[in-house]
Coordinates of C-alpha atoms in Angstrom, one line a residue:
M1373 CA 74.3 -131.3 -35.7
K1374 CA 70.9 -133.0 -36.4
R1375 CA 69.7 -136.2 -34.7
K1376 CA 70.2 -138.2 -38.3
G1377 CA 73.7 -136.4 -38.5
L1378 CA 74.8 -137.5 -35.3
C1379 CA 74.2 -141.0 -35.7
L1380 CA 75.9 -141.0 -39.0
I1381 CA 79.3 -139.6 -37.4
M1382 CA 79.1 -142.7 -34.6
V1383 CA 78.6 -145.1 -37.3
L1384 CA 81.3 -143.9 -39.6
C1385 CA 83.7 -143.6 -36.5
M1386 CA 82.5 -147.4 -35.9
L1387 CA 83.5 -148.2 -39.4
A1388 CA 87.0 -146.3 -39.4
G1389 CA 88.1 -148.7 -36.6
C1390 CA 87.6 -145.8 -33.7
A1391 CA 88.7 -147.3 -30.5
Q1392 CA 85.9 -148.4 -28.4
A1393 CA 85.3 -145.8 -25.2
G1394 CA 84.9 -148.2 -21.7
G1395 CA 82.0 -145.9 -20.5
G1396 CA 78.3 -146.0 -19.2
N1397 CA 75.2 -147.7 -19.6
G1398 CA 73.9 -145.4 -22.7
G1399 CA 70.4 -143.8 -22.4
A1400 CA 68.3 -147.3 -21.9
A1401 CA 65.4 -146.9 -19.9
A1402 CA 66.3 -147.5 -16.3
E1403 CA 63.9 -150.2 -14.1
A1404 CA 61.7 -148.9 -11.7
P1405 CA 64.3 -147.8 -8.7
A1406 CA 62.6 -148.8 -5.1
E1407 CA 61.2 -146.0 -3.2
E1408 CA 63.9 -143.4 -2.5
E1409 CA 64.5 -141.1 0.3
Q1410 CA 63.5 -137.6 -0.3
A1411 CA 66.7 -135.3 -0.9
G1412 CA 68.3 -133.5 1.6
S1413 CA 67.5 -130.4 -0.3
G1414 CA 66.3 -127.4 1.9
L1415 CA 62.7 -128.0 0.4
T1416 CA 59.3 -127.5 2.8
E1417 CA 57.1 -130.4 3.7
E1418 CA 54.6 -129.3 1.6
Q1419 CA 57.2 -129.4 -1.6
S1420 CA 58.3 -132.8 -0.3
A1421 CA 55.1 -134.3 -0.1
G1422 CA 53.2 -136.6 -2.3
E1423 CA 56.1 -136.6 -5.2
D1424 CA 56.1 -140.5 -5.3
L1425 CA 53.5 -141.6 -8.1
S1426 CA 52.8 -145.6 -8.0
R1427 CA 53.4 -147.4 -11.2
D1428 CA 50.0 -148.7 -10.9
G1429 CA 47.0 -146.6 -12.5
L1430 CA 49.4 -144.3 -14.7
S1431 CA 48.1 -141.3 -16.2
E1432 CA 49.0 -139.4 -19.1
D1433 CA 50.6 -136.8 -17.0
N1434 CA 52.7 -139.1 -15.3
L1435 CA 54.2 -141.5 -17.7
P1436 CA 55.9 -144.7 -16.9
W1437 CA 59.4 -145.2 -16.5
E1438 CA 60.2 -146.2 -20.3
E1439 CA 58.7 -143.0 -21.4
A1440 CA 59.8 -140.8 -19.1
A1441 CA 63.3 -141.8 -19.9
S1442 CA 62.9 -141.6 -23.6
T1443 CA 61.1 -138.3 -24.1
P1444 CA 62.1 -134.4 -23.4
Y1445 CA 59.6 -133.9 -21.1
G1446 CA 58.4 -137.1 -19.6
K1447 CA 57.8 -136.8 -15.7
Y1448 CA 59.4 -139.8 -13.7
P1449 CA 56.7 -141.4 -11.4
S1450 CA 58.7 -141.6 -8.5
L1451 CA 61.3 -138.6 -7.5
V1452 CA 64.9 -139.1 -9.1
T1453 CA 67.5 -137.8 -7.0
Y1454 CA 70.7 -136.9 -8.6
T1455 CA 73.8 -135.9 -7.1
L1456 CA 75.4 -132.9 -8.4
G1457 CA 79.1 -131.1 -8.3
K1458 CA 77.8 -127.6 -8.5
M1459 CA 79.8 -124.6 -9.9
T1460 CA 78.5 -121.7 -8.2
G1461 CA 78.5 -117.9 -8.6
E1462 CA 79.5 -114.8 -6.6
N1463 CA 77.0 -113.7 -4.0
N1464 CA 75.1 -116.7 -3.8
S1465 CA 74.3 -116.0 -7.7
N1466 CA 72.6 -112.9 -6.6
M1467 CA 69.6 -115.3 -5.6
P1468 CA 66.8 -113.7 -3.9
E1469 CA 67.2 -114.4 0.2
G1470 CA 65.8 -117.9 1.2
D1471 CA 66.7 -119.3 -2.3
T1472 CA 69.8 -121.9 -2.0
Y1473 CA 71.3 -124.2 -5.1
E1474 CA 69.1 -127.1 -4.0
N1475 CA 65.9 -125.1 -3.8
N1476 CA 65.4 -122.0 -6.2
V1477 CA 63.4 -121.3 -9.4
Y1478 CA 64.9 -123.5 -11.5
T1479 CA 65.2 -126.6 -9.3
R1480 CA 61.4 -126.0 -8.4
Y1481 CA 60.6 -125.9 -11.7
L1482 CA 62.3 -128.9 -12.7
R1483 CA 60.8 -131.0 -9.7
E1484 CA 57.4 -129.7 -10.9
A1485 CA 58.0 -130.7 -14.7
L1486 CA 60.2 -133.6 -14.5
N1487 CA 60.1 -134.8 -11.0
I1488 CA 63.7 -134.6 -10.1
Q1489 CA 66.0 -133.1 -7.3
N1490 CA 69.8 -132.3 -7.3
E1491 CA 72.0 -133.2 -4.2
D1492 CA 75.1 -131.2 -4.4
V1493 CA 78.0 -133.1 -2.9
F1494 CA 80.3 -129.6 -3.2
E1495 CA 79.1 -126.1 -3.9
E1496 CA 82.2 -124.1 -5.1
S1497 CA 83.2 -121.2 -7.8
E1498 CA 85.7 -120.6 -10.0
E1499 CA 89.5 -122.0 -8.8
Q1500 CA 88.3 -124.2 -5.9
Y1501 CA 85.5 -126.0 -8.4
T1502 CA 88.0 -127.0 -10.5
A1503 CA 90.0 -128.4 -7.8
N1504 CA 87.2 -130.2 -6.7
V1505 CA 86.6 -131.7 -10.0
R1506 CA 90.3 -132.8 -10.1
M1507 CA 90.2 -134.8 -6.6
A1508 CA 86.6 -136.2 -7.5
I1509 CA 88.3 -137.8 -10.9
A1510 CA 91.3 -139.0 -8.8
S1511 CA 89.4 -140.6 -6.1
R1512 CA 87.2 -142.0 -9.1
E1513 CA 84.0 -141.1 -6.9
L1514 CA 82.5 -138.8 -9.6
P1515 CA 78.9 -136.9 -8.7
D1516 CA 76.3 -138.1 -10.9
V1517 CA 76.5 -134.5 -12.9
M1518 CA 79.0 -132.4 -13.0
V1519 CA 80.6 -129.7 -15.4
V1520 CA 84.1 -130.4 -16.4
E1521 CA 85.6 -127.3 -18.5
D1522 CA 88.2 -128.9 -21.2
R1523 CA 87.9 -131.4 -23.6
Q1524 CA 91.0 -133.0 -22.1
T1525 CA 89.0 -133.4 -19.4
L1526 CA 86.4 -135.3 -20.9
V1527 CA 88.2 -137.4 -23.1
Q1528 CA 90.0 -138.4 -20.4
L1529 CA 86.9 -139.7 -18.1
A1530 CA 85.6 -141.4 -21.4
R1531 CA 88.6 -143.4 -22.0
K1532 CA 88.7 -144.4 -18.3
G1533 CA 85.1 -145.7 -18.7
M1534 CA 84.0 -143.2 -15.9
I1535 CA 81.4 -141.3 -17.5
A1536 CA 78.0 -142.5 -19.8
D1537 CA 77.6 -142.6 -23.3
L1538 CA 74.5 -139.8 -24.0
S1539 CA 74.0 -140.9 -27.7
Q1540 CA 70.9 -142.3 -27.2
A1541 CA 70.0 -139.7 -24.6
F1542 CA 70.3 -137.0 -27.0
E1543 CA 68.3 -138.8 -29.7
D1544 CA 65.4 -139.3 -27.3
C1545 CA 65.4 -136.5 -25.0
A1546 CA 66.7 -133.4 -26.5
S1547 CA 63.7 -131.3 -27.9
D1548 CA 63.0 -130.3 -31.4
R1549 CA 64.3 -126.9 -30.2
L1550 CA 67.1 -127.8 -28.5
V1551 CA 68.3 -129.5 -31.4
E1552 CA 68.0 -126.7 -33.5
M1553 CA 69.8 -124.1 -31.2
Y1554 CA 72.8 -126.5 -31.8
D1555 CA 72.4 -126.7 -35.3
S1556 CA 72.2 -122.8 -35.3
Y1557 CA 76.4 -122.9 -35.0
E1558 CA 78.7 -123.3 -37.8
V1559 CA 80.6 -125.5 -36.0
S1560 CA 78.7 -127.9 -33.9
A1561 CA 79.3 -128.0 -30.4
L1562 CA 78.2 -131.7 -30.2
D1563 CA 81.0 -132.7 -32.4
S1564 CA 83.6 -131.5 -29.9
A1565 CA 81.8 -134.0 -27.1
M1566 CA 82.2 -136.9 -29.2
V1567 CA 84.9 -139.2 -28.3
D1568 CA 85.6 -142.3 -30.2
G1569 CA 82.2 -141.9 -31.8
K1570 CA 80.0 -141.5 -28.9
L1571 CA 78.7 -138.4 -27.6
M1572 CA 79.9 -138.3 -24.0
A1573 CA 78.5 -134.9 -22.6
L1574 CA 75.9 -132.3 -22.8
P1575 CA 77.9 -129.5 -24.4
E1576 CA 77.7 -125.9 -24.0
P1577 CA 77.8 -123.9 -27.4
S1578 CA 79.8 -120.7 -28.0
F1579 CA 77.7 -117.9 -28.4
V1580 CA 78.7 -115.1 -30.6
D1581 CA 79.9 -112.7 -27.9
G1582 CA 82.2 -110.4 -29.7
P1583 CA 85.3 -109.2 -28.5
N1584 CA 85.8 -107.7 -24.9
L1585 CA 85.2 -104.3 -24.2
L1586 CA 87.0 -101.7 -22.1
W1587 CA 85.1 -100.9 -19.1
L1588 CA 85.9 -97.3 -17.6
R1589 CA 84.9 -94.9 -14.6
K1590 CA 83.7 -92.4 -16.7
D1591 CA 83.1 -90.4 -13.7
W1592 CA 87.0 -90.3 -13.0
M1593 CA 87.7 -89.3 -16.8
D1594 CA 85.5 -86.6 -16.3
E1595 CA 86.9 -85.4 -13.1
L1596 CA 90.2 -85.3 -14.6
G1597 CA 88.9 -83.8 -18.1
L1598 CA 89.9 -86.9 -20.2
E1599 CA 88.6 -87.8 -23.9
E1600 CA 87.0 -91.0 -24.5
P1601 CA 89.7 -93.5 -26.1
E1602 CA 89.2 -95.0 -29.4
T1603 CA 92.6 -97.0 -29.3
V1604 CA 94.4 -99.4 -26.8
E1605 CA 96.9 -96.6 -26.7
D1606 CA 94.4 -94.3 -25.7
A1607 CA 93.2 -96.3 -23.1
I1608 CA 96.4 -96.9 -21.6
E1609 CA 97.1 -93.1 -20.9
I1610 CA 93.6 -92.9 -19.3
I1611 CA 94.3 -95.8 -16.9
R1612 CA 97.6 -94.3 -16.3
A1613 CA 96.2 -91.2 -15.0
F1614 CA 94.0 -93.3 -12.8
V1615 CA 96.9 -94.6 -11.0
E1616 CA 98.9 -91.6 -11.2
K1617 CA 96.3 -88.7 -10.0
D1618 CA 93.9 -90.7 -8.2
P1619 CA 90.7 -89.4 -9.0
G1620 CA 88.6 -92.1 -6.4
G1621 CA 90.2 -90.9 -3.4
N1622 CA 91.9 -94.0 -2.6
G1623 CA 95.2 -92.3 -1.5
E1624 CA 98.6 -92.1 -2.9
G1625 CA 99.6 -95.5 -4.4
N1626 CA 96.1 -97.1 -3.8
T1627 CA 94.3 -96.8 -6.8
I1628 CA 94.9 -100.2 -8.9
G1629 CA 95.8 -100.2 -12.5
L1630 CA 94.4 -102.5 -15.3
V1631 CA 93.5 -105.5 -13.4
C1632 CA 93.9 -109.1 -15.2
H1633 CA 94.0 -112.8 -14.4
G1634 CA 97.0 -114.6 -14.7
D1635 CA 95.7 -116.4 -17.6
L1636 CA 96.2 -113.2 -19.6
T1637 CA 93.8 -114.8 -22.5
G1638 CA 90.9 -116.6 -23.3
E1639 CA 91.8 -120.4 -23.4
S1640 CA 89.3 -121.4 -26.4
G1641 CA 88.7 -117.6 -27.5
Y1642 CA 85.8 -117.1 -25.0
N1643 CA 85.7 -113.7 -24.1
Y1644 CA 85.5 -113.7 -20.1
E1645 CA 86.2 -111.1 -17.8
F1646 CA 89.8 -109.7 -17.0
Q1647 CA 91.6 -110.6 -19.9
L1648 CA 94.1 -108.9 -22.1
D1649 CA 92.9 -110.1 -25.5
P1650 CA 92.4 -106.8 -26.7
V1651 CA 96.3 -105.6 -25.9
F1652 CA 97.5 -108.7 -27.9
S1653 CA 95.4 -108.4 -30.9
S1654 CA 96.5 -104.9 -31.3
F1655 CA 99.8 -106.2 -32.1
D1656 CA 98.3 -109.2 -33.9
A1657 CA 98.4 -111.5 -31.9
F1658 CA 96.4 -114.5 -30.6
P1659 CA 98.0 -116.8 -28.1
K1660 CA 96.5 -120.0 -27.7
Q1661 CA 95.0 -120.0 -30.8
W1662 CA 95.5 -121.8 -34.1
V1663 CA 95.9 -119.4 -36.9
R1664 CA 97.6 -119.2 -40.1
D1665 CA 100.6 -116.8 -40.8
A1666 CA 101.8 -114.6 -43.0
E1667 CA 102.6 -117.2 -45.5
G1668 CA 98.9 -119.0 -44.8
N1669 CA 100.7 -121.7 -42.9
V1670 CA 99.1 -123.4 -40.2
A1671 CA 100.8 -121.8 -36.7
Y1672 CA 100.2 -121.7 -33.1
G1673 CA 99.5 -118.4 -32.2
S1674 CA 101.3 -118.3 -28.8
I1675 CA 104.9 -118.6 -30.3
Q1676 CA 104.7 -116.2 -33.2
P1677 CA 107.0 -112.8 -33.3
E1678 CA 103.4 -110.8 -32.6
T1679 CA 103.0 -112.5 -29.3
K1680 CA 106.6 -111.5 -28.3
E1681 CA 106.1 -107.8 -29.0
A1682 CA 102.7 -108.0 -27.0
L1683 CA 104.5 -109.2 -23.9
G1684 CA 107.4 -106.6 -24.3
Y1685 CA 104.4 -103.8 -24.2
L1686 CA 102.8 -105.6 -21.1
R1687 CA 106.0 -106.0 -19.5
Q1688 CA 106.7 -102.5 -19.8
L1689 CA 103.0 -101.4 -18.7
Y1690 CA 104.0 -103.5 -15.7
E1691 CA 107.2 -102.0 -14.5
E1692 CA 105.5 -99.0 -14.8
G1693 CA 102.7 -99.5 -12.6
V1694 CA 99.5 -99.3 -15.6
L1695 CA 99.4 -103.4 -15.3
D1696 CA 98.5 -104.3 -11.7
E1697 CA 101.6 -105.4 -10.1
N1698 CA 99.9 -108.0 -8.0
F1699 CA 97.9 -109.4 -11.4
M1700 CA 99.7 -113.1 -11.3
L1701 CA 98.7 -113.8 -7.1
R1702 CA 94.7 -112.7 -7.7
S1703 CA 91.6 -114.9 -7.9
M1704 CA 89.0 -114.0 -10.2
T1705 CA 87.2 -112.9 -6.6
N1706 CA 89.8 -111.0 -5.6
I1707 CA 89.9 -109.0 -8.6
A1708 CA 86.1 -108.4 -8.9
E1709 CA 86.6 -107.2 -5.0
L1710 CA 88.9 -104.3 -6.4
V1711 CA 86.1 -103.6 -8.9
V1712 CA 83.2 -103.3 -6.4
S1713 CA 85.5 -101.4 -3.7
G1714 CA 86.3 -98.6 -6.4
Q1715 CA 89.8 -99.6 -6.0
C1716 CA 90.2 -99.9 -9.8
G1717 CA 88.3 -98.1 -12.6
S1718 CA 89.5 -100.1 -16.0
F1719 CA 89.3 -103.9 -16.7
F1720 CA 88.3 -105.8 -20.0
G1721 CA 85.0 -107.5 -20.0
P1722 CA 81.9 -108.7 -22.2
W1723 CA 78.9 -107.1 -22.8
W1724 CA 77.6 -108.8 -19.7
A1725 CA 80.0 -107.0 -17.3
P1726 CA 77.1 -105.0 -15.7
N1727 CA 75.5 -108.1 -14.3
N1728 CA 78.8 -109.1 -12.5
P1729 CA 80.8 -107.5 -11.1
L1730 CA 79.5 -104.3 -12.0
M1731 CA 76.0 -104.4 -10.4
E1732 CA 77.3 -104.9 -7.0
A1733 CA 79.6 -102.0 -7.5
R1734 CA 76.6 -99.6 -8.4
R1735 CA 74.9 -101.0 -5.5
E1736 CA 78.2 -99.9 -3.1
N1737 CA 78.6 -96.6 -5.0
P1738 CA 75.5 -95.4 -6.9
D1739 CA 77.7 -92.6 -8.3
A1740 CA 80.1 -94.8 -10.1
Q1741 CA 79.7 -94.3 -13.5
W1742 CA 80.9 -97.5 -15.7
K1743 CA 80.7 -97.3 -19.3
P1744 CA 81.8 -99.5 -21.9
Y1745 CA 84.3 -98.6 -25.2
L1746 CA 85.3 -100.8 -28.2
L1747 CA 88.5 -100.3 -29.0
S1748 CA 90.2 -100.2 -32.4
T1749 CA 93.3 -103.0 -32.6
T1750 CA 94.2 -101.9 -36.3
E1751 CA 95.7 -98.8 -37.9
N1752 CA 92.4 -98.9 -40.1
G1753 CA 90.0 -98.9 -37.2
K1754 CA 89.0 -102.4 -37.3
I1755 CA 88.4 -104.5 -34.5
R1756 CA 90.2 -107.8 -34.9
Y1757 CA 89.0 -110.9 -32.5
Y1758 CA 89.4 -114.2 -32.1
D1759 CA 86.0 -116.3 -32.7
Q1760 CA 85.3 -119.0 -30.1
E1761 CA 85.6 -122.9 -30.1
A1762 CA 82.9 -124.7 -30.2
S1763 CA 82.4 -125.6 -26.9
Y1764 CA 84.5 -125.0 -23.8
K1765 CA 82.0 -126.5 -21.0
Y1766 CA 81.1 -129.8 -21.0
V1767 CA 78.6 -131.6 -18.6
V1768 CA 79.1 -135.3 -18.0
V1769 CA 77.2 -138.1 -16.5
S1770 CA 78.7 -140.7 -13.9
A1771 CA 78.4 -144.1 -15.9
D1772 CA 77.5 -145.2 -12.3
F1773 CA 74.2 -143.1 -12.7
E1774 CA 71.0 -144.8 -14.0
H1775 CA 69.6 -142.4 -15.7
P1776 CA 72.0 -140.2 -18.1
E1777 CA 69.2 -139.3 -20.1
I1778 CA 68.2 -136.3 -17.1
V1779 CA 71.0 -134.1 -18.3
F1780 CA 68.9 -133.7 -21.7
K1781 CA 65.7 -133.8 -20.4
M1782 CA 66.9 -130.6 -17.9
A1783 CA 68.5 -128.7 -20.9
S1784 CA 64.9 -129.4 -22.5
V1785 CA 63.0 -127.7 -20.0
M1786 CA 65.4 -125.0 -19.0
F1787 CA 66.5 -123.6 -22.3
D1788 CA 63.4 -124.5 -24.2
K1789 CA 60.3 -124.8 -22.2
M1790 CA 61.0 -122.3 -19.5
R1791 CA 62.7 -119.7 -21.9
Y1792 CA 60.7 -119.9 -25.0
E1793 CA 57.0 -121.7 -24.0
D1794 CA 56.4 -120.5 -20.4
T1795 CA 55.5 -116.6 -20.7
S1796 CA 53.7 -116.6 -17.3
N1797 CA 56.2 -117.7 -14.6
E1798 CA 56.8 -114.9 -12.4
G1799 CA 59.5 -116.5 -10.3
L1800 CA 61.7 -116.9 -13.7
A1801 CA 60.7 -113.1 -14.9
E1802 CA 61.8 -111.8 -11.4
Y1803 CA 65.5 -114.0 -11.7
F1804 CA 65.9 -112.0 -14.8
Q1805 CA 64.7 -108.7 -13.6
T1806 CA 67.1 -108.8 -10.7
N1807 CA 69.9 -110.0 -13.0
V1808 CA 70.4 -113.8 -10.9
D1809 CA 73.1 -115.3 -12.2
S1810 CA 73.0 -118.1 -14.7
T1811 CA 75.2 -120.1 -12.0
A1812 CA 71.7 -120.5 -10.0
R1813 CA 71.1 -123.3 -12.5
P1814 CA 71.7 -127.1 -11.8
L1815 CA 73.6 -127.0 -15.1
S1816 CA 75.9 -124.0 -15.0
I1817 CA 75.9 -123.7 -18.6
N1818 CA 73.6 -121.9 -21.0
I1819 CA 72.1 -123.0 -24.6
D1820 CA 70.6 -121.0 -26.9
Y1821 CA 70.8 -120.1 -30.8
N1822 CA 74.0 -118.7 -32.3
D1823 CA 72.8 -115.0 -32.4
A1824 CA 70.6 -114.9 -29.4
L1825 CA 72.4 -111.9 -27.9
Y1826 CA 71.7 -110.3 -31.0
R1827 CA 68.0 -111.5 -31.3
C1828 CA 67.2 -109.8 -28.1
Y1829 CA 69.0 -106.5 -28.7
E1830 CA 66.6 -106.3 -31.8
Q1831 CA 63.6 -107.2 -30.2
L1832 CA 64.5 -105.0 -27.1
G1833 CA 65.1 -102.0 -29.1
A1834 CA 61.9 -102.5 -31.2
A1835 CA 59.6 -102.8 -28.0
L1836 CA 61.5 -99.9 -26.4
N1837 CA 60.7 -97.8 -29.5
G1838 CA 57.4 -98.9 -29.9
S1839 CA 57.5 -100.8 -33.2
L1840 CA 56.8 -104.0 -30.9
K1841 CA 54.1 -105.2 -28.6
P1842 CA 56.1 -105.7 -25.3
E1843 CA 53.4 -108.6 -24.7
E1844 CA 55.1 -110.4 -27.8
L1845 CA 58.6 -110.7 -26.2
Q1846 CA 59.5 -114.0 -24.8
I1847 CA 59.8 -114.0 -20.8
L1848 CA 63.7 -113.3 -20.9
E1849 CA 63.1 -110.4 -23.3
H1850 CA 60.1 -108.9 -21.6
S1851 CA 62.1 -109.1 -18.1
Y1852 CA 64.8 -107.2 -19.3
Y1853 CA 62.3 -104.8 -21.3
E1854 CA 60.8 -103.5 -18.2
K1855 CA 64.5 -103.0 -16.5
C1856 CA 65.4 -101.0 -19.7
A1857 CA 62.2 -99.1 -19.8
A1858 CA 62.4 -98.3 -16.3
Y1859 CA 65.8 -96.8 -16.7
L1860 CA 65.1 -94.6 -19.6
E1861 CA 61.9 -92.9 -17.2
H1862 CA 64.9 -91.9 -14.5
P1863 CA 68.5 -92.8 -15.7
D1864 CA 69.8 -90.7 -12.7
T1865 CA 68.0 -92.6 -10.1
A1866 CA 68.0 -96.4 -11.4
D1867 CA 68.4 -99.2 -9.2
A1868 CA 71.2 -101.6 -9.9
E1869 CA 69.3 -104.0 -11.9
E1870 CA 67.7 -101.6 -13.8
W1871 CA 71.1 -100.0 -14.9
A1872 CA 72.7 -103.3 -15.2
A1873 CA 69.6 -104.3 -17.8
Y1874 CA 70.2 -101.1 -19.8
M1875 CA 74.2 -101.3 -19.7
S1876 CA 74.5 -104.7 -21.0
R1877 CA 71.3 -105.2 -23.2
I1878 CA 71.6 -101.8 -24.9
E1879 CA 74.5 -99.6 -24.4
A1880 CA 77.3 -102.7 -24.6
C1881 CA 75.2 -104.4 -27.2
A1882 CA 75.0 -101.6 -29.6
L1883 CA 78.9 -101.6 -29.6
L1884 CA 78.9 -105.1 -30.9
E1885 CA 77.0 -103.9 -34.1
E1886 CA 79.3 -102.0 -35.4
E1887 CA 80.4 -102.9 -39.0
R1888 CA 84.4 -102.6 -37.7
L1889 CA 84.5 -105.9 -36.3
S1890 CA 86.6 -108.2 -37.8
V1891 CA 86.3 -111.7 -37.0
I1892 CA 89.0 -114.4 -36.8
S1893 CA 87.4 -117.7 -37.0
P1894 CA 89.0 -120.8 -35.8
I1895 CA 91.3 -123.0 -37.9
F1896 CA 91.4 -125.6 -35.4
S1897 CA 89.8 -126.3 -32.0
G1898 CA 90.2 -130.5 -31.8
E1899 CA 92.4 -132.5 -30.4
T1900 CA 95.1 -134.6 -31.8
E1901 CA 97.1 -137.8 -30.4
T1902 CA 100.4 -136.0 -29.1
M1903 CA 97.8 -133.4 -27.3
A1904 CA 96.4 -135.6 -25.4
E1905 CA 99.6 -136.6 -23.8
K1906 CA 101.6 -133.5 -23.9
W1907 CA 99.1 -130.2 -23.9
S1908 CA 98.7 -130.0 -20.5
G1909 CA 102.3 -129.8 -19.8
L1910 CA 103.0 -127.5 -22.8
Q1911 CA 100.3 -125.2 -21.3
E1912 CA 101.5 -124.9 -18.1
M1913 CA 105.4 -123.9 -19.9
E1914 CA 103.6 -121.4 -22.0
K1915 CA 102.0 -119.6 -19.0
E1916 CA 105.0 -119.5 -17.0
A1917 CA 107.1 -118.3 -19.6
Y1918 CA 104.8 -115.4 -20.1
L1919 CA 104.5 -114.4 -16.6
R1920 CA 108.1 -114.5 -16.1
I1921 CA 108.9 -112.0 -18.5
I1922 CA 106.1 -109.7 -17.9
S1923 CA 107.0 -109.7 -14.4
G1924 CA 110.5 -108.6 -15.3
E1925 CA 112.1 -111.9 -13.7
E1926 CA 113.2 -112.8 -17.3
E1927 CA 114.6 -111.0 -20.5
L1928 CA 112.1 -110.7 -23.1
D1929 CA 114.5 -112.9 -25.2
Y1930 CA 113.4 -115.4 -23.1
F1931 CA 110.5 -115.7 -25.6
D1932 CA 112.8 -117.3 -27.7
I1933 CA 114.1 -119.9 -25.4
F1934 CA 110.3 -120.9 -24.6
V1935 CA 109.5 -121.5 -28.3
E1936 CA 112.6 -123.7 -28.9
E1937 CA 111.7 -125.6 -25.4
W1938 CA 108.1 -125.7 -26.9
L1939 CA 108.6 -127.0 -30.3
E1940 CA 111.1 -129.7 -28.7
Q1941 CA 109.1 -131.0 -25.9
G1942 CA 105.8 -131.6 -28.3
G1943 CA 105.1 -128.7 -29.9
A1944 CA 106.2 -129.3 -33.5
Q1945 CA 104.7 -132.8 -33.6
I1946 CA 101.6 -131.1 -32.4
T1947 CA 102.0 -128.7 -35.2
Q1948 CA 102.4 -131.3 -37.9
E1949 CA 99.5 -133.1 -36.7
V1950 CA 96.9 -130.0 -36.5
M1951 CA 98.2 -129.0 -40.0
E1952 CA 97.4 -132.7 -41.2
A1953 CA 94.0 -132.3 -39.5
V1954 CA 93.5 -128.9 -41.4
S1955 CA 94.6 -130.0 -44.7
S1956 CA 91.7 -133.2 -44.4
F1957 CA 89.1 -130.5 -43.8

């Protein structure tokens, strides 16, 4: 959405009588603060020295407070320290020894470019991060900046007046290229961050990632003389053989089957690791998504007959031991440990799975040969998958923080200047080459063009085949090029980083170029009035019913009872509201 478009939406919403959110102080320029203490960030004395610049004698390189607060790259005259609720990654996000979440390539670059420093009030990954966010909200003690992972929480914070209105911050501090990135999406993530006519978050757009791939231990397949799979049914028989014949030498009964997370499928169509979306889509089932049924009516995918069939199939796999019998108890971290240790040889994951967890698995066992497969989910060989919602992560700023514009300045530096303009940052190049996870950034999100994945794949391919000079690549692409080229020179002895770069950026992405892909775009990804009140409870009901059916605690026909209760407890009203919303598009 262009800046003018955002302004128009806000005006129209106010004219329509939208309720006013009680939130923060907008993006107005702040008064110059008093001298601030240096953040306890683990920086060296040399890094900490000389960064407070007096308001007197300002130069073009050291803009005054008002200009710094209203431009993408304006540097604050004095160090601005902000508290951060930090979402972390596994293995310290694979950062080099000595780097921390408060002192790394990204934080040092931001300190140099903008004179800002994060001070992390908590650093957690996965489920524990979500728990800390909930505690911060419950206590009404938010860090200055944090990521929330769903729109319901965003709306809650906005209407309680706990977060700042970022409308002006976007107008002033989003770089032109950052705006262009948001505009590259058919459905703007900025729209999903609007609450009552105000932009209440910096949203992460949902990239075109393609469907989840099945990652299998090819060396195990070769040992058992198994052919490569083409369908979900083929894959299940391979996984069954892994469990029963133990090609990894784990011992009888110790090889885990298909691993997955208890959430089963992506909440917003996002392709994350350890989900079973391809299994559901092979039954033409799309849980958690708003779809059109056979008659063309708006329907919630989780309560459709096709989903019942898919649950029956998973119930059978669970009973047979092909589906991990402990999947309901496992965290994402625990599942990754099974992969790294060699206890399991199969999981569904996106194209970037070689970066995490397979790079670590490769380090542990260089002989482990993981390979991706794109499985047909229809009789005619097509691969049907659900597209993603406009956004599923939101960076919010506390209403009490005096520099709400800081998040758009950070985004402009990290996702525009660092990535597309700075071609000589050796530290950043090293991060890309060693597959440092994106959670190393202070903002644990990513912003890029909608087709950034395919752009990179095409550029890398051109450089590798000699039709493009490597020096013409931007810094991210060039980093991957060096690793991919090294892998091709010595594939049998390639290190984990070289292997991961080639397997993700070339092997996996090549599968996503296939013409067999059939995308189902969302027909609704917003929030209705009744959703705001009842959706969370309905989601819990859904998850519990699914797990009880798969585990055998309830019979398959319990699905019909669940559907009836779901409709009675607000689902029917929500469906009606979604139908009305869709008809108004």
